[in-house]
XYZ file of N, CA and C in Angstrom:
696
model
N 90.163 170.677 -51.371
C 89.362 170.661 -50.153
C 90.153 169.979 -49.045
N 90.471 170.675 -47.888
C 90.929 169.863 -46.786
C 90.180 169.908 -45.830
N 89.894 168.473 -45.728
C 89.448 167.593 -44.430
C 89.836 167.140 -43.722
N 91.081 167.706 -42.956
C 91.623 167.683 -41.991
C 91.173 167.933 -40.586
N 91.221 167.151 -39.659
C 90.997 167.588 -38.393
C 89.252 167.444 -38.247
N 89.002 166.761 -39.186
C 86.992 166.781 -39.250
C 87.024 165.216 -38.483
N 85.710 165.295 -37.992
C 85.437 164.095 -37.098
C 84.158 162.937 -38.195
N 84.388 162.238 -38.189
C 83.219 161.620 -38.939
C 82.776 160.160 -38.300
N 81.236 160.000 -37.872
C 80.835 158.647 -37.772
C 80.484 158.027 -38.884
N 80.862 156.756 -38.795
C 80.098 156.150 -39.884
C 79.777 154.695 -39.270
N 78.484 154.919 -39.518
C 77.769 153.327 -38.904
C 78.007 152.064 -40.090
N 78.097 150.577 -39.420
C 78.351 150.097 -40.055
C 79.872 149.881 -40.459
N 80.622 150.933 -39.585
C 81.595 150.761 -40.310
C 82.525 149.777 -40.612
N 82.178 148.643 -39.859
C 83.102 147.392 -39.924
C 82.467 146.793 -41.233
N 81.591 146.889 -42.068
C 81.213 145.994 -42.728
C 82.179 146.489 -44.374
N 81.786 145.595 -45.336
C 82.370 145.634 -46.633
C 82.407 147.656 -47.185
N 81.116 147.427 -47.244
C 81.475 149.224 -47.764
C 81.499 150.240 -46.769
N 81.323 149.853 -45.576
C 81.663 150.692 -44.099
C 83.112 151.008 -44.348
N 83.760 149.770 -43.972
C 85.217 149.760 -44.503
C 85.847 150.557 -45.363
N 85.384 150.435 -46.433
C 85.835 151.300 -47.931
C 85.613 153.083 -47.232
N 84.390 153.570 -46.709
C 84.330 154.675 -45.960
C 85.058 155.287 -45.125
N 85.023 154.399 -44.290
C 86.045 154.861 -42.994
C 87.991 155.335 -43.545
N 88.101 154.168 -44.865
C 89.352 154.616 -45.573
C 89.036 155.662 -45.952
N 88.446 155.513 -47.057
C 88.289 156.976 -47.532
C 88.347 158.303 -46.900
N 87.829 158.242 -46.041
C 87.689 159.803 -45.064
C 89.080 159.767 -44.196
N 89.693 158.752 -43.776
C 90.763 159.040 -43.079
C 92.230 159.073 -43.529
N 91.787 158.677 -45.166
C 93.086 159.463 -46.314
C 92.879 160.561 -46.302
N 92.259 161.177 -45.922
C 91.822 162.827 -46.499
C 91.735 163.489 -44.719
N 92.325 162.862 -43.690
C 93.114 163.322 -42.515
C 91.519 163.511 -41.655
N 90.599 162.397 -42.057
C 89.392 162.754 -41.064
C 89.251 161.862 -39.605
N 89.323 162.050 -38.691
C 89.048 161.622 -37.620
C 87.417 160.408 -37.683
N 87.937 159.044 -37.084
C 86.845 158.208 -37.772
C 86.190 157.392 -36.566
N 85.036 157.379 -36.355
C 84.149 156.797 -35.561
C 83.589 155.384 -36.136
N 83.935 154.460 -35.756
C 83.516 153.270 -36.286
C 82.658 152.538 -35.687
N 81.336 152.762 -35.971
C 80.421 152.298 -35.556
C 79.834 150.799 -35.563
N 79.692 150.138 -34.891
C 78.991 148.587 -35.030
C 78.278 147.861 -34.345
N 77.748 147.213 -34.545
C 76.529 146.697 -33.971
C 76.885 145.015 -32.619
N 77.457 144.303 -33.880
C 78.399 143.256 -33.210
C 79.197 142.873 -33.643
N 79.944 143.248 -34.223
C 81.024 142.686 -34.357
C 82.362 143.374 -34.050
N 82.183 143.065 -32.600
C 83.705 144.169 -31.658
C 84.758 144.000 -32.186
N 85.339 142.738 -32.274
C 87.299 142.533 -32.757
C 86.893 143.266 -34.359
N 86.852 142.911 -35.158
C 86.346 143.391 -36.392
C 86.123 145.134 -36.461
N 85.405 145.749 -35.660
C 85.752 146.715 -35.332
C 86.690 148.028 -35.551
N 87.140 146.890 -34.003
C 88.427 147.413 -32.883
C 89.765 147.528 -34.241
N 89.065 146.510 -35.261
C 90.500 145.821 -35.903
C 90.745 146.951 -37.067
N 89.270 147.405 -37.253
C 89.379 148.238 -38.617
C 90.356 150.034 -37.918
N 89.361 150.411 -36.787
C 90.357 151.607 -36.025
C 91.462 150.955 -35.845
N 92.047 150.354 -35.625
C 93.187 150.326 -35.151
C 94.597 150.351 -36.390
N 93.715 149.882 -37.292
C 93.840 150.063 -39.155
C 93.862 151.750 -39.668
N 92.843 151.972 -39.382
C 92.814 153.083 -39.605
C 94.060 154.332 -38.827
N 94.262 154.059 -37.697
C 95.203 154.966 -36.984
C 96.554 154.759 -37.019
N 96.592 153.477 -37.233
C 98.090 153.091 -37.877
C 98.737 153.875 -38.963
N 97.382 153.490 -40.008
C 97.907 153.889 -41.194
C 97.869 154.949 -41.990
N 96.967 156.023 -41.392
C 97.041 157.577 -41.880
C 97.202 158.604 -40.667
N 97.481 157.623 -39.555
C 97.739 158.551 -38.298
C 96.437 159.611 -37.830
N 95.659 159.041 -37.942
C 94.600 160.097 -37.561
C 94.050 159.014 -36.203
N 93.295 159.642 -35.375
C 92.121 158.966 -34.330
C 90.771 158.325 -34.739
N 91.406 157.117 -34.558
C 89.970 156.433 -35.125
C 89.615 155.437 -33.597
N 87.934 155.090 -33.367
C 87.477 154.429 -32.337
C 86.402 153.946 -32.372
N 86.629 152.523 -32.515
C 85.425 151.494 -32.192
C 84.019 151.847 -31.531
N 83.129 152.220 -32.145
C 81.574 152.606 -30.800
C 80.355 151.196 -30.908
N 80.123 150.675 -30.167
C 79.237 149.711 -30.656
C 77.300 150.814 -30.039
N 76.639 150.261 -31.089
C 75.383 150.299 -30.670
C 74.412 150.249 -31.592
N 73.495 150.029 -31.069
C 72.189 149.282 -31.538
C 71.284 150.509 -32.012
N 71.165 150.348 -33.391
C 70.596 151.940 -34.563
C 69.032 151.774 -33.892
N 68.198 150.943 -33.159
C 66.903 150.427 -33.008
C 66.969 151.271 -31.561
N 67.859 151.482 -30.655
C 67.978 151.869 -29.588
C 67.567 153.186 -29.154
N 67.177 154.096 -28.607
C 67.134 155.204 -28.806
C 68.169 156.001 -27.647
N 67.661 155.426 -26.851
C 69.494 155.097 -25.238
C 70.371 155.319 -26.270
N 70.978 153.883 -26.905
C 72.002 153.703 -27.105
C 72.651 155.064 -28.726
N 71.822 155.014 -29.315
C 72.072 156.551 -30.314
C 72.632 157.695 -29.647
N 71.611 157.816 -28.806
C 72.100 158.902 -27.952
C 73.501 159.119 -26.734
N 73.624 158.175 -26.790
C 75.214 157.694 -25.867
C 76.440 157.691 -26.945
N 75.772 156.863 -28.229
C 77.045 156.685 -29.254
C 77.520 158.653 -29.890
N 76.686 159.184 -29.820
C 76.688 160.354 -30.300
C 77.603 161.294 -29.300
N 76.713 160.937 -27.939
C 77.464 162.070 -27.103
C 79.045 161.293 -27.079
N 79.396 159.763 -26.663
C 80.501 159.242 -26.556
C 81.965 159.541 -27.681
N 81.105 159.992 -28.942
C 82.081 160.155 -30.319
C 82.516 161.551 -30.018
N 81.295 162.396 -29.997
C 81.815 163.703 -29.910
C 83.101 164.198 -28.846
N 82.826 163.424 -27.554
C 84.040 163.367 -26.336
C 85.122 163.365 -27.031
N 85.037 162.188 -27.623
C 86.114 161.166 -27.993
C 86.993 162.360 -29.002
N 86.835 162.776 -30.186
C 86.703 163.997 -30.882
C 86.968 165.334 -30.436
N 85.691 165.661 -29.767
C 85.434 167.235 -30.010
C 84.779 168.061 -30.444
N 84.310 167.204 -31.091
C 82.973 167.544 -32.207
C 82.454 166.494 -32.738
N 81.775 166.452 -33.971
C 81.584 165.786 -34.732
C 80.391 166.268 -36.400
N 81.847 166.125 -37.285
C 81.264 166.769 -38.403
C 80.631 166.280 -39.242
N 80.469 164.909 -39.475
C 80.205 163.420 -40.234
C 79.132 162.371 -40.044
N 78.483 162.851 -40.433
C 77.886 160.936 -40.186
C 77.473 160.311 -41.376
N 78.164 158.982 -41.421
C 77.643 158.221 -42.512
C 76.512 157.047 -42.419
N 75.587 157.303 -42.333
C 74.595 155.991 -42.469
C 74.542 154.824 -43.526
N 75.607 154.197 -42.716
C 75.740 153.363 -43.854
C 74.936 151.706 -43.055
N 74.801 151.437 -41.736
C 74.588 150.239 -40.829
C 73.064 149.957 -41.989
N 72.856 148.523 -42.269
C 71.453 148.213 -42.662
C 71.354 146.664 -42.331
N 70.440 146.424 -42.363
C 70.111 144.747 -42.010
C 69.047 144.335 -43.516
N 69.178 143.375 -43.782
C 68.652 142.877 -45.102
C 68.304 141.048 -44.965
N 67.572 140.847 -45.500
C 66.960 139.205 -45.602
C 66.578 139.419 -47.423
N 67.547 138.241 -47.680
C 66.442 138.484 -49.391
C 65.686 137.087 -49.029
N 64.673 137.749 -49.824
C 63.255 137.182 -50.030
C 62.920 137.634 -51.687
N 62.096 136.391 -52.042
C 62.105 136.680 -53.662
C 60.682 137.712 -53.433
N 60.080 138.736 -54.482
C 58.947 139.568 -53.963
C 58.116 138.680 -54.216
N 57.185 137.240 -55.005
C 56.178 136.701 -54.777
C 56.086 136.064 -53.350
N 57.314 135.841 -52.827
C 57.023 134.725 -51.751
C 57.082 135.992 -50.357
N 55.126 136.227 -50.670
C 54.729 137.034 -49.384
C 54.573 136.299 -48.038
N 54.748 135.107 -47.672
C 54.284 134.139 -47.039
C 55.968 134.166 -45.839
N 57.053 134.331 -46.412
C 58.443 134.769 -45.671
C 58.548 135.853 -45.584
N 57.598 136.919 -46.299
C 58.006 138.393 -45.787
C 57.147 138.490 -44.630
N 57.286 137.755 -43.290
C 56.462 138.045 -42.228
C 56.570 139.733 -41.783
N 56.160 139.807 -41.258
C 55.795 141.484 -40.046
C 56.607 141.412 -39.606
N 57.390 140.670 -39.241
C 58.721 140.796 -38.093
C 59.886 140.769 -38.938
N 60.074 140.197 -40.268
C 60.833 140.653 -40.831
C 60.962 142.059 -41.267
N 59.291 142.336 -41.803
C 59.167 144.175 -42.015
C 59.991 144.744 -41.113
N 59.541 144.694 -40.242
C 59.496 145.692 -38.967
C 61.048 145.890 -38.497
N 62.141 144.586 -38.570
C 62.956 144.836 -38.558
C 64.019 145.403 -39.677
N 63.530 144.915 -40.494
C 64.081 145.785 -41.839
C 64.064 147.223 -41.741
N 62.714 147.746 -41.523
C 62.433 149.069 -41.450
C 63.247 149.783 -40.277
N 62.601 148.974 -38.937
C 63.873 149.928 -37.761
C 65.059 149.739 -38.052
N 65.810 149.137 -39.031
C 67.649 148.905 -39.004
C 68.140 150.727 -39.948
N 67.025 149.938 -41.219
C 67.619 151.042 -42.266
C 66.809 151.951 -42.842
N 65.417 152.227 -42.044
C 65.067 153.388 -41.966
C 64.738 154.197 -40.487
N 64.285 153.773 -39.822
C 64.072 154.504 -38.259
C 65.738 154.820 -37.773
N 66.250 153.762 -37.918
C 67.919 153.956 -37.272
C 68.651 154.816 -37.912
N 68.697 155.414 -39.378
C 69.570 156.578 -39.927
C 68.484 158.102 -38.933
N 67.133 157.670 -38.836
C 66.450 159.099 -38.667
C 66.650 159.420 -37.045
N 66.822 158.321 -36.049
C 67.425 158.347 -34.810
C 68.523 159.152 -35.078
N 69.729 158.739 -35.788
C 70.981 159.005 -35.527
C 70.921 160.816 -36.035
N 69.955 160.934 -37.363
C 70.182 162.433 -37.840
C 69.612 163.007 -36.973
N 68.701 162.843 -36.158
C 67.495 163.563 -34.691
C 69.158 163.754 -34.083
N 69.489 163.355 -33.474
C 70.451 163.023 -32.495
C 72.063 164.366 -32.980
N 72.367 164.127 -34.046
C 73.192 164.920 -34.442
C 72.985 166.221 -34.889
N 71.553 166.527 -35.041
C 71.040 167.691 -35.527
C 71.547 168.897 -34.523
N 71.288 168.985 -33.502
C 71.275 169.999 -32.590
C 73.271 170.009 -32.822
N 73.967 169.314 -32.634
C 75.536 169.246 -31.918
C 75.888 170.156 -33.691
N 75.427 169.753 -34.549
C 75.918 170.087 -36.266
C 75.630 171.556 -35.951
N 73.782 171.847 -35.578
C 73.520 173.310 -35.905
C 74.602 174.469 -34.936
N 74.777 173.570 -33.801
C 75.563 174.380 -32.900
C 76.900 174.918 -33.737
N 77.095 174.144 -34.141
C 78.781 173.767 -34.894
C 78.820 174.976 -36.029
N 77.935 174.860 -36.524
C 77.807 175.932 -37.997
C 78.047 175.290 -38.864
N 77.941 173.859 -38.983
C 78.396 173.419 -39.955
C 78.522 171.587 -39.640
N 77.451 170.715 -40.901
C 77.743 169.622 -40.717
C 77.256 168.626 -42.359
N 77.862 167.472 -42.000
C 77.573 166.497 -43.830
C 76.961 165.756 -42.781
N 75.737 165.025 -43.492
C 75.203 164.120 -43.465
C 75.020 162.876 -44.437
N 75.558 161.936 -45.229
C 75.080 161.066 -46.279
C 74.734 159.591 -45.331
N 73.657 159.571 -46.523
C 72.576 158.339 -46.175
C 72.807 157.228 -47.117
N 73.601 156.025 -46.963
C 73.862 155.019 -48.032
C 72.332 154.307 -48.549
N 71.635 154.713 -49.188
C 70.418 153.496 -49.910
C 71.085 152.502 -50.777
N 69.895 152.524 -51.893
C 70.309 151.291 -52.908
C 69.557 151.442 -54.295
N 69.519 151.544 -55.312
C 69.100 151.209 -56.411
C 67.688 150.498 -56.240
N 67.614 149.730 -54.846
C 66.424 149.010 -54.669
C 65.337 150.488 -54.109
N 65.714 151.283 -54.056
C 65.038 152.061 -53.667
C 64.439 152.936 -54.564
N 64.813 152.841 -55.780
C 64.870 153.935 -56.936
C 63.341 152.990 -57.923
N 63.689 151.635 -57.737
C 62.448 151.117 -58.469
C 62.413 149.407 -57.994
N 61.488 148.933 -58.527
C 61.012 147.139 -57.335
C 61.974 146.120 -57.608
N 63.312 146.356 -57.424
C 64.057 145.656 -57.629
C 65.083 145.141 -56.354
N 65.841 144.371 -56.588
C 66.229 144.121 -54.710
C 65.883 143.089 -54.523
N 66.860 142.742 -52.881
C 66.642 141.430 -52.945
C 65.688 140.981 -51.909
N 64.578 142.162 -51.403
C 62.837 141.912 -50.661
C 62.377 143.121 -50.878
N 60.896 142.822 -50.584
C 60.173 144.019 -50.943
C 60.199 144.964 -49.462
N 60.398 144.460 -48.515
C 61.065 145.106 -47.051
C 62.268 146.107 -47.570
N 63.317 145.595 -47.781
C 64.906 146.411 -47.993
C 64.303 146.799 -48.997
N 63.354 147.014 -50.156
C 63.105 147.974 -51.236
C 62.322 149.208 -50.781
N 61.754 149.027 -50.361
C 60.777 150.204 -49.486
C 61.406 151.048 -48.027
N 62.357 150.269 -47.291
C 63.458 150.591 -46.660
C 64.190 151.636 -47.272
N 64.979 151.640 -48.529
C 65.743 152.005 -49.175
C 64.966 153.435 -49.659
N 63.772 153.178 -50.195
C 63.155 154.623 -51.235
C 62.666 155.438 -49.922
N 62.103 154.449 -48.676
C 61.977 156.050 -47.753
C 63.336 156.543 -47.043
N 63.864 155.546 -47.328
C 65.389 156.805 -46.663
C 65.922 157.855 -47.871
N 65.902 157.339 -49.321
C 66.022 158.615 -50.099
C 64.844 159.557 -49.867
N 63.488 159.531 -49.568
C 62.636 160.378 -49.663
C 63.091 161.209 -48.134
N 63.523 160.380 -47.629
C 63.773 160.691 -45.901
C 64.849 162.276 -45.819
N 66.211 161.391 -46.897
C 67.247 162.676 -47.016
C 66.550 163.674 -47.569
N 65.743 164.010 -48.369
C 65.278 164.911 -49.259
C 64.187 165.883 -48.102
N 63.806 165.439 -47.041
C 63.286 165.908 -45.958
C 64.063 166.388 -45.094
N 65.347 165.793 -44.527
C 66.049 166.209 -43.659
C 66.564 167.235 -44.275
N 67.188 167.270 -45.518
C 67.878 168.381 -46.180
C 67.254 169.760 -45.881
N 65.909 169.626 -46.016
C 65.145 170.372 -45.908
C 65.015 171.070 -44.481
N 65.190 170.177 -43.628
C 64.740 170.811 -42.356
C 66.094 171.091 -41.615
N 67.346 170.460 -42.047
C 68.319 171.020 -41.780
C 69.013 172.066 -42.005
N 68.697 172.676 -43.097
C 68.983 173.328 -43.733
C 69.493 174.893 -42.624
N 70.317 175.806 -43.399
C 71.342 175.527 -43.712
C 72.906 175.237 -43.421
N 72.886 175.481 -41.943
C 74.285 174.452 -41.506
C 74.375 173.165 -41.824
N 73.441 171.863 -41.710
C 73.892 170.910 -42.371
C 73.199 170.657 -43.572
N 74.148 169.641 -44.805
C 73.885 169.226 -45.596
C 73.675 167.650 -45.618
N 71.916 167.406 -46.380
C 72.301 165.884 -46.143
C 72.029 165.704 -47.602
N 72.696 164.584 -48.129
C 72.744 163.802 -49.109
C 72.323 161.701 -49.213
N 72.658 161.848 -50.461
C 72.135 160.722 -50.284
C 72.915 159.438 -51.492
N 73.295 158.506 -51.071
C 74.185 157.593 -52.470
C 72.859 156.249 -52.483
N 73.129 155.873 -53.403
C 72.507 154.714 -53.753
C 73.156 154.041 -54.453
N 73.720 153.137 -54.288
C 74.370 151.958 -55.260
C 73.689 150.930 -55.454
N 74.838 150.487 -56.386
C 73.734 148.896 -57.109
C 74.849 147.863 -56.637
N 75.153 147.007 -57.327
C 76.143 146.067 -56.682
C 77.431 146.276 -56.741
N 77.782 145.720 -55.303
C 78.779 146.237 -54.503
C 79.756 144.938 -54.543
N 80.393 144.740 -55.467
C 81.255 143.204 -55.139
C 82.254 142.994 -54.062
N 82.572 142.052 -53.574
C 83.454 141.601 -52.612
C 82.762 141.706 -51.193
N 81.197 142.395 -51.514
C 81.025 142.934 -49.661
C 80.262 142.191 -49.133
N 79.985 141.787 -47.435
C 79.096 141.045 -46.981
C 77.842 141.237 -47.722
N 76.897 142.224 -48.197
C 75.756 142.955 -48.833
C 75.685 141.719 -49.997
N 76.810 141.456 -50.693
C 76.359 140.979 -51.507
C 76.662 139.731 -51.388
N 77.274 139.396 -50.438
C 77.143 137.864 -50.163
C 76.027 137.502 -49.606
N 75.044 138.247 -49.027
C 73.996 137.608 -48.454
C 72.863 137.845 -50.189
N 73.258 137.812 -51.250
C 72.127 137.645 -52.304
C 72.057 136.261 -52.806
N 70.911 136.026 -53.247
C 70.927 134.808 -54.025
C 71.727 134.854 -55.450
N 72.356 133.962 -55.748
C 73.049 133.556 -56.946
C 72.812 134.769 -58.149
N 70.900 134.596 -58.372
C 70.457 135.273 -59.826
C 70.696 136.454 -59.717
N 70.351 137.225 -58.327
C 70.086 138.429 -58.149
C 71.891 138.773 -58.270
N 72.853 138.459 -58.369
C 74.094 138.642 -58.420
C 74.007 138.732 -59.870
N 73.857 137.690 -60.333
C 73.894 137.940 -61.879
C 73.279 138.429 -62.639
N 71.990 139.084 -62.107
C 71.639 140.080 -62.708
C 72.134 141.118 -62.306
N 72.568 141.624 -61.727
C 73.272 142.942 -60.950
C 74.437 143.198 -61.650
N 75.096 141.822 -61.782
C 76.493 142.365 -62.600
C 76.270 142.161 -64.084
N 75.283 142.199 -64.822
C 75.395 142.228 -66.155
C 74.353 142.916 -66.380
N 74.252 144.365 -65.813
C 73.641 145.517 -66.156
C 74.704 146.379 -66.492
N 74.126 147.006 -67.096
C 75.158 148.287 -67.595
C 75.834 149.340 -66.876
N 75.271 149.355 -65.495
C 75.434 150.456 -64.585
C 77.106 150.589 -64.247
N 77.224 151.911 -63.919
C 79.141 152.104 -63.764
C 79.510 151.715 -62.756
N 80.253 151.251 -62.358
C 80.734 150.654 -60.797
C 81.124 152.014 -59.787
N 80.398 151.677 -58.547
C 80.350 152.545 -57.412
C 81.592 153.117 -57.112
N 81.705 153.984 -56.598
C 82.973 154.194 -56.391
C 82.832 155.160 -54.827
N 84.209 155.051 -54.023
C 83.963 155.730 -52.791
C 84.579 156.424 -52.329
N 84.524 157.817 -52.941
C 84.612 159.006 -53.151
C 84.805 159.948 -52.173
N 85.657 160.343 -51.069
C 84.762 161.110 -49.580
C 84.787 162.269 -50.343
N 85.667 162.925 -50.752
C 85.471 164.207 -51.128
C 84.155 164.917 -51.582
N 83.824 163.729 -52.814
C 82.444 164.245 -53.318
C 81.419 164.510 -52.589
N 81.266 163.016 -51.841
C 80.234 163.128 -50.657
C 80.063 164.814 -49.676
N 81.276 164.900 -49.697
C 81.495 165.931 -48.556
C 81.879 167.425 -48.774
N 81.642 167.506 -49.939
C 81.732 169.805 -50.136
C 81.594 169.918 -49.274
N 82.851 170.937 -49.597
C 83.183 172.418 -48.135
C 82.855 171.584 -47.207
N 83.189 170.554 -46.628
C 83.657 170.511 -45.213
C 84.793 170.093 -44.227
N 85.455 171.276 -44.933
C 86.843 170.969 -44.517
C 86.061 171.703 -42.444
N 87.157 170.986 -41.751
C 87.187 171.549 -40.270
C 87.774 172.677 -39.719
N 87.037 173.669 -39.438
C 88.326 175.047 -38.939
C 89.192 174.424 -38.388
N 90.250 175.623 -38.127
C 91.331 175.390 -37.891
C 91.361 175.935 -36.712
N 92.058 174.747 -35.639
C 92.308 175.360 -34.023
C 93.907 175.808 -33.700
């Protein structure tokens, strides 16, 4: 499969497994949009990483997934930047662990922001890319969840319910995108070395790593059948 000359956003991308993404796709000659929220040098630092070192165009976009302005600017601004845009990875999420008895710290405002980071903000960004993909004839969509989404596990009952409506979410978009784009969906369990899992408490680490589950791995190819980029 060559993925050459394909454009891909991926939100989040400055963070631990943003990072791992943005490599991935730009070994395999993809043009990379690095999306972030705040953290500019960090960024700036990862494109500039990226273009060095597999020679492809990669570029820093900052904006706010809660925004509906700012989605819509990061979208039209990538595609400029590009030419298109064949990719998006939803990977940006915001998380607070909270143990699930202690309902008393899961305030409403924690909900609420949980929910607009890493569920309203992937369905902004797929609204937003829908029309530029169908035009295109052709687009990938993957949605990063979590294992917390699959059953009540996780580190709040916010980011657990976060997580299962964005898988129920892809399984809708798929649907309504259908068939120029494809959306998919990953869910991992623990992710070592990454900010994600530095913000867990101690147990929830150690239970995570002494489950049986196979270690994640970050794959673009898989993610991405047939979408290699015509050729200009």
């Amino acid at each position: 499969m060559d993925l050459r000359g394909a454009a891909a956003l991926v939100t989040g991308g400055n963070g631990g497994l943003g990072q791992r993404i943005c490599h991935a796709l730009a070994k395999e000659g993809v043009n990379v949009a690095v999306m972030y929220a705040q953290s500019h040098d960090q960024a700036h630092d990862v494109a500039r990483e990226l273009t060095s070192r597999y020679q492809i165009n990669a570029a820093a976009f900052a904006c706010d997934v809660t925004d509906g302005a700012a989605v819509e600017r990061v979208i039209r601004d990538a595609t400029k930047r590009f030419d298109r845009l064949d990719i998006l990875v939803n990977d940006a999420a915001y998380n607070k662990a909270i143990p699930f008895a202690d309902l008393d710290d899961l305030t409403m405002e924690v909900w609420d922001k949980i929910i607009a980071v890493n569920l309203t903000g992937p369905m902004r960004l797929m609204k937003a890319v829908a029309p530029l993909m169908k035009a295109q004839g052709r687009g990938r969509i993957v949605n990063i969840a979590s294992v917390a989404g699959v059953g009540p596990t996780g580190s709040s009952i916010a980011y657990a319910v976060s997580k299962a409506g964005l898988i129920h979410l892809t399984r809708c978009m798929a649907v309504a995108l259908a068939p120029e784009t494809l959306v998919n969906c990953v869910a991992p369990g623990l992710l070592e070395g990454t900010r994600a899992t530095a913000n867990l408490r101690p147990e929830q680490i150690q239970n995570s790593a002494a489950s049986k589950s196979p270690p994640t791995k970050t794959t673009a190819p898989t993610w991405l059948s047939r979408c290699a980029a015509p050729r200009r």
